[in-house]
Amino acid sequence: MLTTSHYSPVASEALVVGEAHLPRLGFGTYGMSGPRLEEILVAALRHGFRHIDTAQIYQNEADVGAAIRTSGVSRHDIFVTTKVWVDSYPADRFSASVDQSLRDLKSDYIDLLLVHWPRGSVSIAEQIEGLNQAVDAGKVRHIGVSNFNVDMMQSAIKFSRHPIVTNQVEYHPFLDQSLLLKAAHVNQTSLMAYCGMAVGRVFESPVLKEIAARNKRTIAQIVLRWLIQQPDVVALTRTEKFERIVDNVRVFDFELSQEDMQTITMLRSPGSRVVNPAHLAPAWD
Ligand SMILES: NC(=O)c1ccc[n+]([C@@H]2O[C@H](COP(=O)([O-])OP(=O)(O)OC[C@H]3O[C@@H](n4cnc5c(N)ncnc54)[C@H](OP(=O)(O)O)[C@@H]3O)[C@@H](O)[C@H]2O)c1
């Protein structure tokens, strides 16, 4: 059993957005559930991760709640992000779905609640009202959106009484997100990057291989460092392999040169988006 002295303090380094302190690195849970997820998450928490990303649609919030309890890390030291699924956007279902998330997470609050995709059966104004009411009811500390384009993000900010602290979107070296990043900066919000490994494409890049070798780091560490070294970005990472947890959390003890940052940014190329469900996705920027 690890004690708190073994925890890496660095993984809780936070991006401050208004009153929200978003740990720069989060552990994603998409596609994982049951005892295996619990084991992986306990290991992730004991190795220093302090931010967990889940969602109602992942059907694993109960496993996340169980892992937090088993880990021995105080709930208050962990930042939990979850997302309301589109079917629960109507006003009569929104609040009940948040209550179910709380029961499953075995927690009396959620650190960050997002709406998962902008296209649902209700307007963005109604989605944002559902988030705001969850804050007013004391169930949620911070709110945000996911998979919103620039226009939608600006609408969300306009409609909201509470700050929209992030827009969780796909972001990796091959995908140009400069427009969203600029809009996030101007509107004093953040971008939370998912799919950083571009479903494995990063591991094939000769440019990333060279930068990793020269910096004596793995490609995963280089990509995560590139993400979190940008001013308004929080990164999510996911692995089902215990040995990679240790690898992926070690991104706070080195810096990339400005030249390497720029070289990685220039890997962007058209047609690199991975996650694009036709019935849910907006017109991307
Ligand atoms: N809001 C949304 O619509 C949305 C959409 C997608 C994802 N997300 C969230 O974002 C999280 C992260 O995205 P993602 O799941 O696409 O994660 P990711 O970190 O981009 O990719 C995970 C993949 O990379 C591999 N990997 C991770 N670390 C590695 C390492 N050090 N070396 C080699 N391979 C490595 C993993 O394989 P192994 O498991 O074999 O290590 C896995 O196949 C999700 O889990 C979810 O929580 C949100």
mmCIF file of C-alpha atoms and ligand atoms in Angstrom:
data_model
loop_
_atom_site.group_PDB
_atom_site.id
_atom_site.type_symbol
_atom_site.label_atom_id
_atom_site.label_comp_id
_atom_site.label_asym_id
_atom_site.label_seq_id
_atom_site.Cartn_x
_atom_site.Cartn_y
_atom_site.Cartn_z
ATOM 1 C CA MET A 1 0.000 0.000 0.000
ATOM 2 C CA LEU A 2 1.451 3.342 -0.999
ATOM 3 C CA THR A 3 1.266 6.179 1.476
ATOM 4 C CA THR A 4 0.639 9.801 0.600
ATOM 5 C CA SER A 5 4.382 10.437 0.681
ATOM 6 C CA HIS A 6 4.648 8.316 -2.477
ATOM 7 C CA TYR A 7 2.170 10.396 -4.381
ATOM 8 C CA SER A 8 3.608 12.557 -7.078
ATOM 9 C CA PRO A 9 2.595 16.083 -6.041
ATOM 10 C CA VAL A 10 3.152 17.429 -9.514
ATOM 11 C CA ALA A 11 0.147 15.863 -11.258
ATOM 12 C CA SER A 12 -2.117 18.245 -9.407
ATOM 13 C CA GLU A 13 -0.507 21.255 -11.104
ATOM 14 C CA ALA A 14 -3.571 23.234 -12.123
ATOM 15 C CA LEU A 15 -4.763 25.578 -14.803
ATOM 16 C CA VAL A 16 -6.661 28.340 -13.028
ATOM 17 C CA VAL A 17 -9.799 29.470 -14.863
ATOM 18 C CA GLY A 18 -11.657 31.989 -12.718
ATOM 19 C CA GLU A 19 -12.286 30.168 -9.457
ATOM 20 C CA ALA A 20 -11.726 26.730 -10.992
ATOM 21 C CA HIS A 21 -8.421 24.907 -10.542
ATOM 22 C CA LEU A 22 -8.347 22.320 -13.327
ATOM 23 C CA PRO A 23 -5.570 19.742 -12.814
ATOM 24 C CA ARG A 24 -3.558 19.938 -16.014
ATOM 25 C CA LEU A 25 -3.559 16.184 -16.543
ATOM 26 C CA GLY A 26 -6.641 13.970 -16.319
ATOM 27 C CA PHE A 27 -7.095 10.213 -16.552
ATOM 28 C CA GLY A 28 -9.709 9.222 -19.142
ATOM 29 C CA THR A 29 -11.984 6.240 -18.647
ATOM 30 C CA TYR A 30 -13.696 5.816 -22.017
ATOM 31 C CA GLY A 31 -14.329 2.171 -22.891
ATOM 32 C CA MET A 32 -13.312 0.826 -19.498
ATOM 33 C CA SER A 33 -15.483 -0.485 -16.685
ATOM 34 C CA GLY A 34 -15.765 -3.049 -13.901
ATOM 35 C CA PRO A 35 -12.978 -4.384 -11.684
ATOM 36 C CA ARG A 36 -10.331 -3.762 -14.343
ATOM 37 C CA LEU A 37 -11.135 -0.021 -14.439
ATOM 38 C CA GLU A 38 -11.202 0.083 -10.658
ATOM 39 C CA GLU A 39 -7.720 -1.483 -10.492
ATOM 40 C CA ILE A 40 -6.313 0.844 -13.149
ATOM 41 C CA LEU A 41 -7.821 3.943 -11.518
ATOM 42 C CA VAL A 42 -6.566 3.034 -8.060
ATOM 43 C CA ALA A 43 -3.085 2.694 -9.574
ATOM 44 C CA ALA A 44 -3.478 5.997 -11.443
ATOM 45 C CA LEU A 45 -4.507 7.811 -8.258
ATOM 46 C CA ARG A 46 -1.680 6.254 -6.255
ATOM 47 C CA HIS A 47 0.812 7.316 -8.924
ATOM 48 C CA GLY A 48 -0.277 10.918 -8.786
ATOM 49 C CA PHE A 49 -3.222 11.464 -11.112
ATOM 50 C CA ARG A 50 -5.693 13.813 -9.431
ATOM 51 C CA HIS A 51 -8.222 14.316 -12.223
ATOM 52 C CA ILE A 52 -10.584 11.638 -13.548
ATOM 53 C CA ASP A 53 -12.718 12.061 -16.657
ATOM 54 C CA THR A 54 -15.889 9.996 -16.947
ATOM 55 C CA ALA A 55 -19.351 10.402 -18.510
ATOM 56 C CA GLN A 56 -22.870 9.113 -18.040
ATOM 57 C CA ILE A 57 -22.681 7.335 -21.403
ATOM 58 C CA TYR A 58 -19.508 5.448 -20.380
ATOM 59 C CA GLN A 59 -21.619 3.613 -17.770
ATOM 60 C CA ASN A 60 -18.646 3.471 -15.415
ATOM 61 C CA GLU A 61 -19.322 6.258 -12.895
ATOM 62 C CA ALA A 62 -20.013 3.643 -10.195
ATOM 63 C CA ASP A 63 -16.612 2.042 -10.877
ATOM 64 C CA VAL A 64 -14.987 5.485 -10.677
ATOM 65 C CA GLY A 65 -16.707 6.095 -7.321
ATOM 66 C CA ALA A 66 -15.564 2.713 -6.027
ATOM 67 C CA ALA A 67 -11.980 3.315 -7.174
ATOM 68 C CA ILE A 68 -11.823 6.702 -5.439
ATOM 69 C CA ARG A 69 -12.897 5.066 -2.169
ATOM 70 C CA THR A 70 -10.484 2.140 -2.556
ATOM 71 C CA SER A 71 -7.545 4.389 -3.449
ATOM 72 C CA GLY A 72 -7.347 5.957 -0.002
ATOM 73 C CA VAL A 73 -6.913 9.381 -1.598
ATOM 74 C CA SER A 74 -9.282 11.937 -0.134
ATOM 75 C CA ARG A 75 -12.241 12.760 -2.383
ATOM 76 C CA HIS A 76 -11.419 16.438 -1.851
ATOM 77 C CA ASP A 77 -7.992 15.971 -3.408
ATOM 78 C CA ILE A 78 -9.491 14.494 -6.581
ATOM 79 C CA PHE A 79 -11.088 16.445 -9.420
ATOM 80 C CA VAL A 80 -13.931 14.539 -11.090
ATOM 81 C CA THR A 81 -15.253 15.559 -14.492
ATOM 82 C CA THR A 82 -18.389 13.920 -15.831
ATOM 83 C CA LYS A 83 -20.750 14.635 -18.717
ATOM 84 C CA VAL A 84 -24.506 14.652 -19.177
ATOM 85 C CA TRP A 85 -25.569 12.522 -22.127
ATOM 86 C CA VAL A 86 -27.746 14.109 -24.838
ATOM 87 C CA ASP A 87 -30.840 12.031 -23.965
ATOM 88 C CA SER A 88 -30.922 13.707 -20.554
ATOM 89 C CA TYR A 89 -30.825 17.308 -21.817
ATOM 90 C CA PRO A 90 -34.612 17.962 -21.505
ATOM 91 C CA ALA A 91 -35.324 19.892 -18.285
ATOM 92 C CA ASP A 92 -37.378 17.096 -16.696
ATOM 93 C CA ARG A 93 -34.459 14.637 -17.057
ATOM 94 C CA PHE A 94 -31.342 16.787 -16.612
ATOM 95 C CA SER A 95 -31.444 17.126 -12.827
ATOM 96 C CA ALA A 96 -32.394 13.458 -12.289
ATOM 97 C CA SER A 97 -29.435 12.371 -14.418
ATOM 98 C CA VAL A 98 -27.072 14.497 -12.297
ATOM 99 C CA ASP A 99 -28.529 12.928 -9.144
ATOM 100 C CA GLN A 100 -27.861 9.470 -10.606
ATOM 101 C CA SER A 101 -24.264 10.474 -11.431
ATOM 102 C CA LEU A 102 -23.811 11.610 -7.825
ATOM 103 C CA ARG A 103 -25.200 8.322 -6.489
ATOM 104 C CA ASP A 104 -22.952 6.307 -8.801
ATOM 105 C CA LEU A 105 -19.892 8.396 -8.003
ATOM 106 C CA LYS A 106 -20.743 8.058 -4.285
ATOM 107 C CA SER A 107 -20.104 11.751 -3.882
ATOM 108 C CA ASP A 108 -22.218 14.717 -2.872
ATOM 109 C CA TYR A 109 -20.655 16.927 -5.554
ATOM 110 C CA ILE A 110 -19.149 16.844 -9.027
ATOM 111 C CA ASP A 111 -16.126 19.064 -9.675
ATOM 112 C CA LEU A 112 -16.871 19.702 -13.330
ATOM 113 C CA LEU A 113 -20.049 18.873 -15.238
ATOM 114 C CA LEU A 114 -20.128 19.127 -19.038
ATOM 115 C CA VAL A 115 -22.788 18.679 -21.677
ATOM 116 C CA HIS A 116 -21.301 15.918 -23.860
ATOM 117 C CA TRP A 117 -22.280 17.031 -27.388
ATOM 118 C CA PRO A 118 -23.996 20.221 -28.564
ATOM 119 C CA ARG A 119 -26.586 18.569 -30.774
ATOM 120 C CA GLY A 120 -29.451 17.168 -28.752
ATOM 121 C CA SER A 121 -33.187 17.461 -28.572
ATOM 122 C CA VAL A 122 -32.995 20.837 -26.782
ATOM 123 C CA SER A 123 -31.343 24.166 -27.546
ATOM 124 C CA ILE A 124 -27.908 25.185 -26.267
ATOM 125 C CA ALA A 125 -29.636 27.769 -24.030
ATOM 126 C CA GLU A 126 -31.605 24.976 -22.329
ATOM 127 C CA GLN A 127 -28.546 22.748 -21.991
ATOM 128 C CA ILE A 128 -26.670 25.584 -20.312
ATOM 129 C CA GLU A 129 -29.626 26.316 -18.021
ATOM 130 C CA GLY A 130 -29.533 22.673 -16.873
ATOM 131 C CA LEU A 131 -25.842 23.047 -16.000
ATOM 132 C CA ASN A 132 -26.475 26.328 -14.177
ATOM 133 C CA GLN A 133 -29.258 24.825 -12.088
ATOM 134 C CA ALA A 134 -26.940 22.004 -11.041
ATOM 135 C CA VAL A 135 -24.497 24.642 -9.712
ATOM 136 C CA ASP A 136 -27.311 26.575 -8.007
ATOM 137 C CA ALA A 137 -28.438 23.342 -6.319
ATOM 138 C CA GLY A 138 -24.924 22.823 -4.904
ATOM 139 C CA LYS A 139 -24.410 19.547 -6.797
ATOM 140 C CA VAL A 140 -21.678 20.812 -9.112
ATOM 141 C CA ARG A 141 -18.730 23.143 -8.560
ATOM 142 C CA HIS A 142 -17.922 24.087 -12.155
ATOM 143 C CA ILE A 143 -19.514 23.679 -15.563
ATOM 144 C CA GLY A 144 -18.397 23.450 -19.153
ATOM 145 C CA VAL A 145 -19.157 22.059 -22.575
ATOM 146 C CA SER A 146 -17.741 19.391 -24.868
ATOM 147 C CA ASN A 147 -17.425 19.182 -28.642
ATOM 148 C CA PHE A 148 -18.672 22.757 -29.137
ATOM 149 C CA ASN A 149 -17.449 24.825 -32.089
ATOM 150 C CA VAL A 150 -16.423 28.470 -31.606
ATOM 151 C CA ASP A 151 -19.907 29.914 -32.196
ATOM 152 C CA MET A 152 -21.539 27.400 -29.879
ATOM 153 C CA MET A 153 -18.927 27.994 -27.195
ATOM 154 C CA GLN A 154 -19.520 31.736 -27.379
ATOM 155 C CA SER A 155 -23.300 31.170 -27.139
ATOM 156 C CA ALA A 156 -22.799 28.915 -24.107
ATOM 157 C CA ILE A 157 -20.716 31.608 -22.411
ATOM 158 C CA LYS A 158 -23.356 34.238 -23.202
ATOM 159 C CA PHE A 159 -26.250 32.116 -21.878
ATOM 160 C CA SER A 160 -24.502 31.044 -18.676
ATOM 161 C CA ARG A 161 -24.808 32.725 -15.274
ATOM 162 C CA HIS A 162 -21.797 30.693 -14.049
ATOM 163 C CA PRO A 163 -18.435 30.588 -15.868
ATOM 164 C CA ILE A 164 -18.002 28.011 -18.637
ATOM 165 C CA VAL A 165 -14.558 26.833 -17.573
ATOM 166 C CA THR A 166 -13.725 24.493 -20.445
ATOM 167 C CA ASN A 167 -14.598 23.069 -23.839
ATOM 168 C CA GLN A 168 -13.499 19.416 -23.970
ATOM 169 C CA VAL A 169 -12.575 18.584 -27.566
ATOM 170 C CA GLU A 170 -10.307 16.377 -29.652
ATOM 171 C CA TYR A 171 -6.808 17.831 -29.828
ATOM 172 C CA HIS A 172 -3.534 16.236 -30.887
ATOM 173 C CA PRO A 173 -0.490 17.230 -32.975
ATOM 174 C CA PHE A 174 -2.248 16.456 -36.279
ATOM 175 C CA LEU A 175 -5.437 18.452 -35.598
ATOM 176 C CA ASP A 176 -5.434 22.225 -35.982
ATOM 177 C CA GLN A 177 -7.426 23.700 -33.100
ATOM 178 C CA SER A 178 -5.998 27.227 -33.390
ATOM 179 C CA LEU A 179 -9.424 28.869 -33.824
ATOM 180 C CA LEU A 180 -10.893 27.228 -30.739
ATOM 181 C CA LEU A 181 -7.733 27.961 -28.760
ATOM 182 C CA LYS A 182 -7.831 31.622 -29.712
ATOM 183 C CA ALA A 183 -11.543 31.841 -28.785
ATOM 184 C CA ALA A 184 -10.899 30.052 -25.481
ATOM 185 C CA HIS A 185 -8.135 32.543 -24.643
ATOM 186 C CA VAL A 186 -10.181 35.620 -25.566
ATOM 187 C CA ASN A 187 -13.143 34.329 -23.530
ATOM 188 C CA GLN A 188 -10.940 33.376 -20.547
ATOM 189 C CA THR A 189 -11.871 29.732 -20.687
ATOM 190 C CA SER A 190 -9.856 26.588 -21.500
ATOM 191 C CA LEU A 191 -9.591 23.670 -23.896
ATOM 192 C CA MET A 192 -9.559 20.150 -22.436
ATOM 193 C CA ALA A 193 -7.858 17.865 -24.942
ATOM 194 C CA TYR A 194 -9.032 14.325 -25.597
ATOM 195 C CA CYS A 195 -7.652 11.733 -28.022
ATOM 196 C CA GLY A 196 -4.138 13.168 -27.598
ATOM 197 C CA MET A 197 -2.553 10.007 -28.991
ATOM 198 C CA ALA A 198 -4.663 10.319 -32.183
ATOM 199 C CA VAL A 199 -5.586 6.618 -31.864
ATOM 200 C CA GLY A 200 -1.924 5.637 -32.038
ATOM 201 C CA ARG A 201 -0.897 7.818 -35.008
ATOM 202 C CA VAL A 202 1.532 9.807 -32.837
ATOM 203 C CA PHE A 203 3.650 6.695 -32.325
ATOM 204 C CA GLU A 204 4.320 6.447 -36.076
ATOM 205 C CA SER A 205 5.568 10.024 -36.517
ATOM 206 C CA PRO A 206 9.325 10.283 -37.322
ATOM 207 C CA VAL A 207 9.278 13.903 -36.086
ATOM 208 C CA LEU A 208 7.876 12.888 -32.690
ATOM 209 C CA LYS A 209 10.271 9.928 -32.549
ATOM 210 C CA GLU A 210 13.233 12.273 -33.042
ATOM 211 C CA ILE A 211 12.006 14.792 -30.439
ATOM 212 C CA ALA A 212 11.350 11.973 -27.954
ATOM 213 C CA ALA A 213 14.808 10.441 -28.462
ATOM 214 C CA ARG A 214 16.576 13.795 -28.133
ATOM 215 C CA ASN A 215 14.650 14.705 -24.956
ATOM 216 C CA LYS A 216 15.079 11.149 -23.571
ATOM 217 C CA ARG A 217 11.320 10.831 -23.134
ATOM 218 C CA THR A 218 8.627 8.625 -24.622
ATOM 219 C CA ILE A 219 6.405 9.858 -27.446
ATOM 220 C CA ALA A 220 3.385 9.800 -25.110
ATOM 221 C CA GLN A 221 5.232 12.084 -22.671
ATOM 222 C CA ILE A 222 6.235 14.454 -25.477
ATOM 223 C CA VAL A 223 2.649 14.733 -26.733
ATOM 224 C CA LEU A 224 1.181 15.238 -23.251
ATOM 225 C CA ARG A 225 3.880 17.800 -22.434
ATOM 226 C CA TRP A 226 3.178 19.644 -25.705
ATOM 227 C CA LEU A 227 -0.504 19.815 -24.744
ATOM 228 C CA ILE A 228 -0.110 21.016 -21.152
ATOM 229 C CA GLN A 229 2.688 23.452 -22.008
ATOM 230 C CA GLN A 230 0.179 25.505 -24.011
ATOM 231 C CA PRO A 231 -1.340 28.347 -21.966
ATOM 232 C CA ASP A 232 -5.019 27.319 -21.927
ATOM 233 C CA VAL A 233 -4.872 23.532 -22.318
ATOM 234 C CA VAL A 234 -5.649 20.633 -19.991
ATOM 235 C CA ALA A 235 -4.848 17.124 -21.291
ATOM 236 C CA LEU A 236 -6.619 13.822 -20.824
ATOM 237 C CA THR A 237 -4.812 10.529 -21.246
ATOM 238 C CA ARG A 238 -6.012 6.965 -20.975
ATOM 239 C CA THR A 239 -4.249 3.629 -20.722
ATOM 240 C CA GLU A 240 -5.245 0.121 -19.750
ATOM 241 C CA LYS A 241 -1.609 -0.770 -19.019
ATOM 242 C CA PHE A 242 -0.216 -0.278 -15.518
ATOM 243 C CA GLU A 243 3.338 0.460 -16.699
ATOM 244 C CA ARG A 244 2.097 3.299 -18.922
ATOM 245 C CA ILE A 245 0.428 5.077 -15.992
ATOM 246 C CA VAL A 246 3.875 5.838 -14.563
ATOM 247 C CA ASP A 247 5.058 6.958 -17.994
ATOM 248 C CA ASN A 248 2.121 9.256 -18.686
ATOM 249 C CA VAL A 249 2.108 11.027 -15.330
ATOM 250 C CA ARG A 250 5.785 12.065 -15.627
ATOM 251 C CA VAL A 251 5.246 15.172 -17.716
ATOM 252 C CA PHE A 252 5.759 17.902 -15.150
ATOM 253 C CA ASP A 253 9.508 17.496 -14.638
ATOM 254 C CA PHE A 254 10.710 18.691 -18.031
ATOM 255 C CA GLU A 255 9.970 21.372 -20.605
ATOM 256 C CA LEU A 256 9.972 21.357 -24.379
ATOM 257 C CA SER A 257 11.938 24.082 -26.132
ATOM 258 C CA GLN A 258 9.953 26.683 -28.061
ATOM 259 C CA GLU A 259 11.400 25.162 -31.224
ATOM 260 C CA ASP A 260 10.112 21.672 -30.356
ATOM 261 C CA MET A 261 6.710 23.120 -29.369
ATOM 262 C CA GLN A 262 6.472 24.839 -32.740
ATOM 263 C CA THR A 263 7.658 21.775 -34.690
ATOM 264 C CA ILE A 264 4.942 19.638 -33.077
ATOM 265 C CA THR A 265 2.297 22.296 -33.713
ATOM 266 C CA MET A 266 3.242 22.278 -37.401
ATOM 267 C CA LEU A 267 2.427 18.551 -37.711
ATOM 268 C CA ARG A 268 -1.189 19.608 -38.167
ATOM 269 C CA SER A 269 -2.729 18.419 -41.423
ATOM 270 C CA PRO A 270 -6.230 18.452 -42.931
ATOM 271 C CA GLY A 271 -8.421 15.397 -42.503
ATOM 272 C CA SER A 272 -6.915 14.399 -39.146
ATOM 273 C CA ARG A 273 -10.053 14.452 -37.023
ATOM 274 C CA VAL A 274 -10.775 11.087 -35.426
ATOM 275 C CA VAL A 275 -14.011 11.520 -33.417
ATOM 276 C CA ASN A 276 -16.832 12.751 -35.641
ATOM 277 C CA PRO A 277 -20.217 11.074 -35.057
ATOM 278 C CA ALA A 278 -22.534 12.378 -37.780
ATOM 279 C CA HIS A 279 -25.656 12.573 -35.608
ATOM 280 C CA LEU A 280 -23.933 14.499 -32.779
ATOM 281 C CA ALA A 281 -21.075 16.561 -34.203
ATOM 282 C CA PRO A 282 -21.377 20.260 -35.014
ATOM 283 C CA ALA A 283 -19.959 21.958 -38.095
ATOM 284 C CA TRP A 284 -16.353 22.028 -36.900
ATOM 285 C CA ASP A 285 -14.310 25.216 -37.218
HETATM 286 N N1 LIG B 1 -15.866 14.417 -24.771
HETATM 287 C C1 LIG B 1 -15.765 13.461 -25.665
HETATM 288 O O1 LIG B 1 -16.598 13.357 -26.597
HETATM 289 C C2 LIG B 1 -14.629 12.493 -25.579
HETATM 290 C C3 LIG B 1 -14.283 11.731 -26.712
HETATM 291 C C4 LIG B 1 -13.196 10.853 -26.603
HETATM 292 C C5 LIG B 1 -12.495 10.772 -25.404
HETATM 293 N N2 LIG B 1 -12.873 11.506 -24.320
HETATM 294 C C6 LIG B 1 -12.176 11.387 -23.013
HETATM 295 O O2 LIG B 1 -10.794 11.594 -23.201
HETATM 296 C C7 LIG B 1 -10.079 10.477 -22.685
HETATM 297 C C8 LIG B 1 -8.765 10.337 -23.420
HETATM 298 O O3 LIG B 1 -8.980 10.095 -24.802
HETATM 299 P P1 LIG B 1 -8.570 8.714 -25.411
HETATM 300 O O4 LIG B 1 -9.275 7.636 -24.676
HETATM 301 O O5 LIG B 1 -8.726 8.806 -26.888
HETATM 302 O O6 LIG B 1 -7.052 8.621 -24.946
HETATM 303 P P2 LIG B 1 -5.633 8.759 -25.605
HETATM 304 O O7 LIG B 1 -4.733 8.953 -24.433
HETATM 305 O O8 LIG B 1 -5.542 9.694 -26.741
HETATM 306 O O9 LIG B 1 -5.409 7.336 -26.261
HETATM 307 C C9 LIG B 1 -5.502 6.180 -25.579
HETATM 308 C C10 LIG B 1 -4.743 5.153 -26.425
HETATM 309 O O10 LIG B 1 -3.337 5.462 -26.381
HETATM 310 C C11 LIG B 1 -2.621 4.352 -25.854
HETATM 311 N N3 LIG B 1 -1.607 4.844 -24.925
HETATM 312 C C12 LIG B 1 -1.794 5.609 -23.823
HETATM 313 N N4 LIG B 1 -0.615 5.867 -23.216
HETATM 314 C C13 LIG B 1 0.342 5.262 -23.976
HETATM 315 C C14 LIG B 1 1.768 5.156 -23.871
HETATM 316 N N5 LIG B 1 2.423 5.733 -22.876
HETATM 317 N N6 LIG B 1 2.414 4.434 -24.817
HETATM 318 C C15 LIG B 1 1.749 3.847 -25.833
HETATM 319 N N7 LIG B 1 0.422 3.888 -25.984
HETATM 320 C C16 LIG B 1 -0.278 4.599 -25.059
HETATM 321 C C17 LIG B 1 -3.649 3.489 -25.148
HETATM 322 O O11 LIG B 1 -3.359 2.137 -25.273
HETATM 323 P P3 LIG B 1 -3.226 1.179 -23.961
HETATM 324 O O12 LIG B 1 -4.521 1.244 -23.246
HETATM 325 O O13 LIG B 1 -2.948 -0.152 -24.588
HETATM 326 O O14 LIG B 1 -2.093 1.745 -23.165
HETATM 327 C C18 LIG B 1 -4.942 3.789 -25.896
HETATM 328 O O15 LIG B 1 -5.073 2.929 -27.013
HETATM 329 C C19 LIG B 1 -11.093 9.319 -22.841
HETATM 330 O O16 LIG B 1 -10.742 8.178 -22.117
HETATM 331 C C20 LIG B 1 -12.342 10.016 -22.374
HETATM 332 O O17 LIG B 1 -12.341 10.102 -20.955
HETATM 333 C C21 LIG B 1 -13.913 12.373 -24.411
#
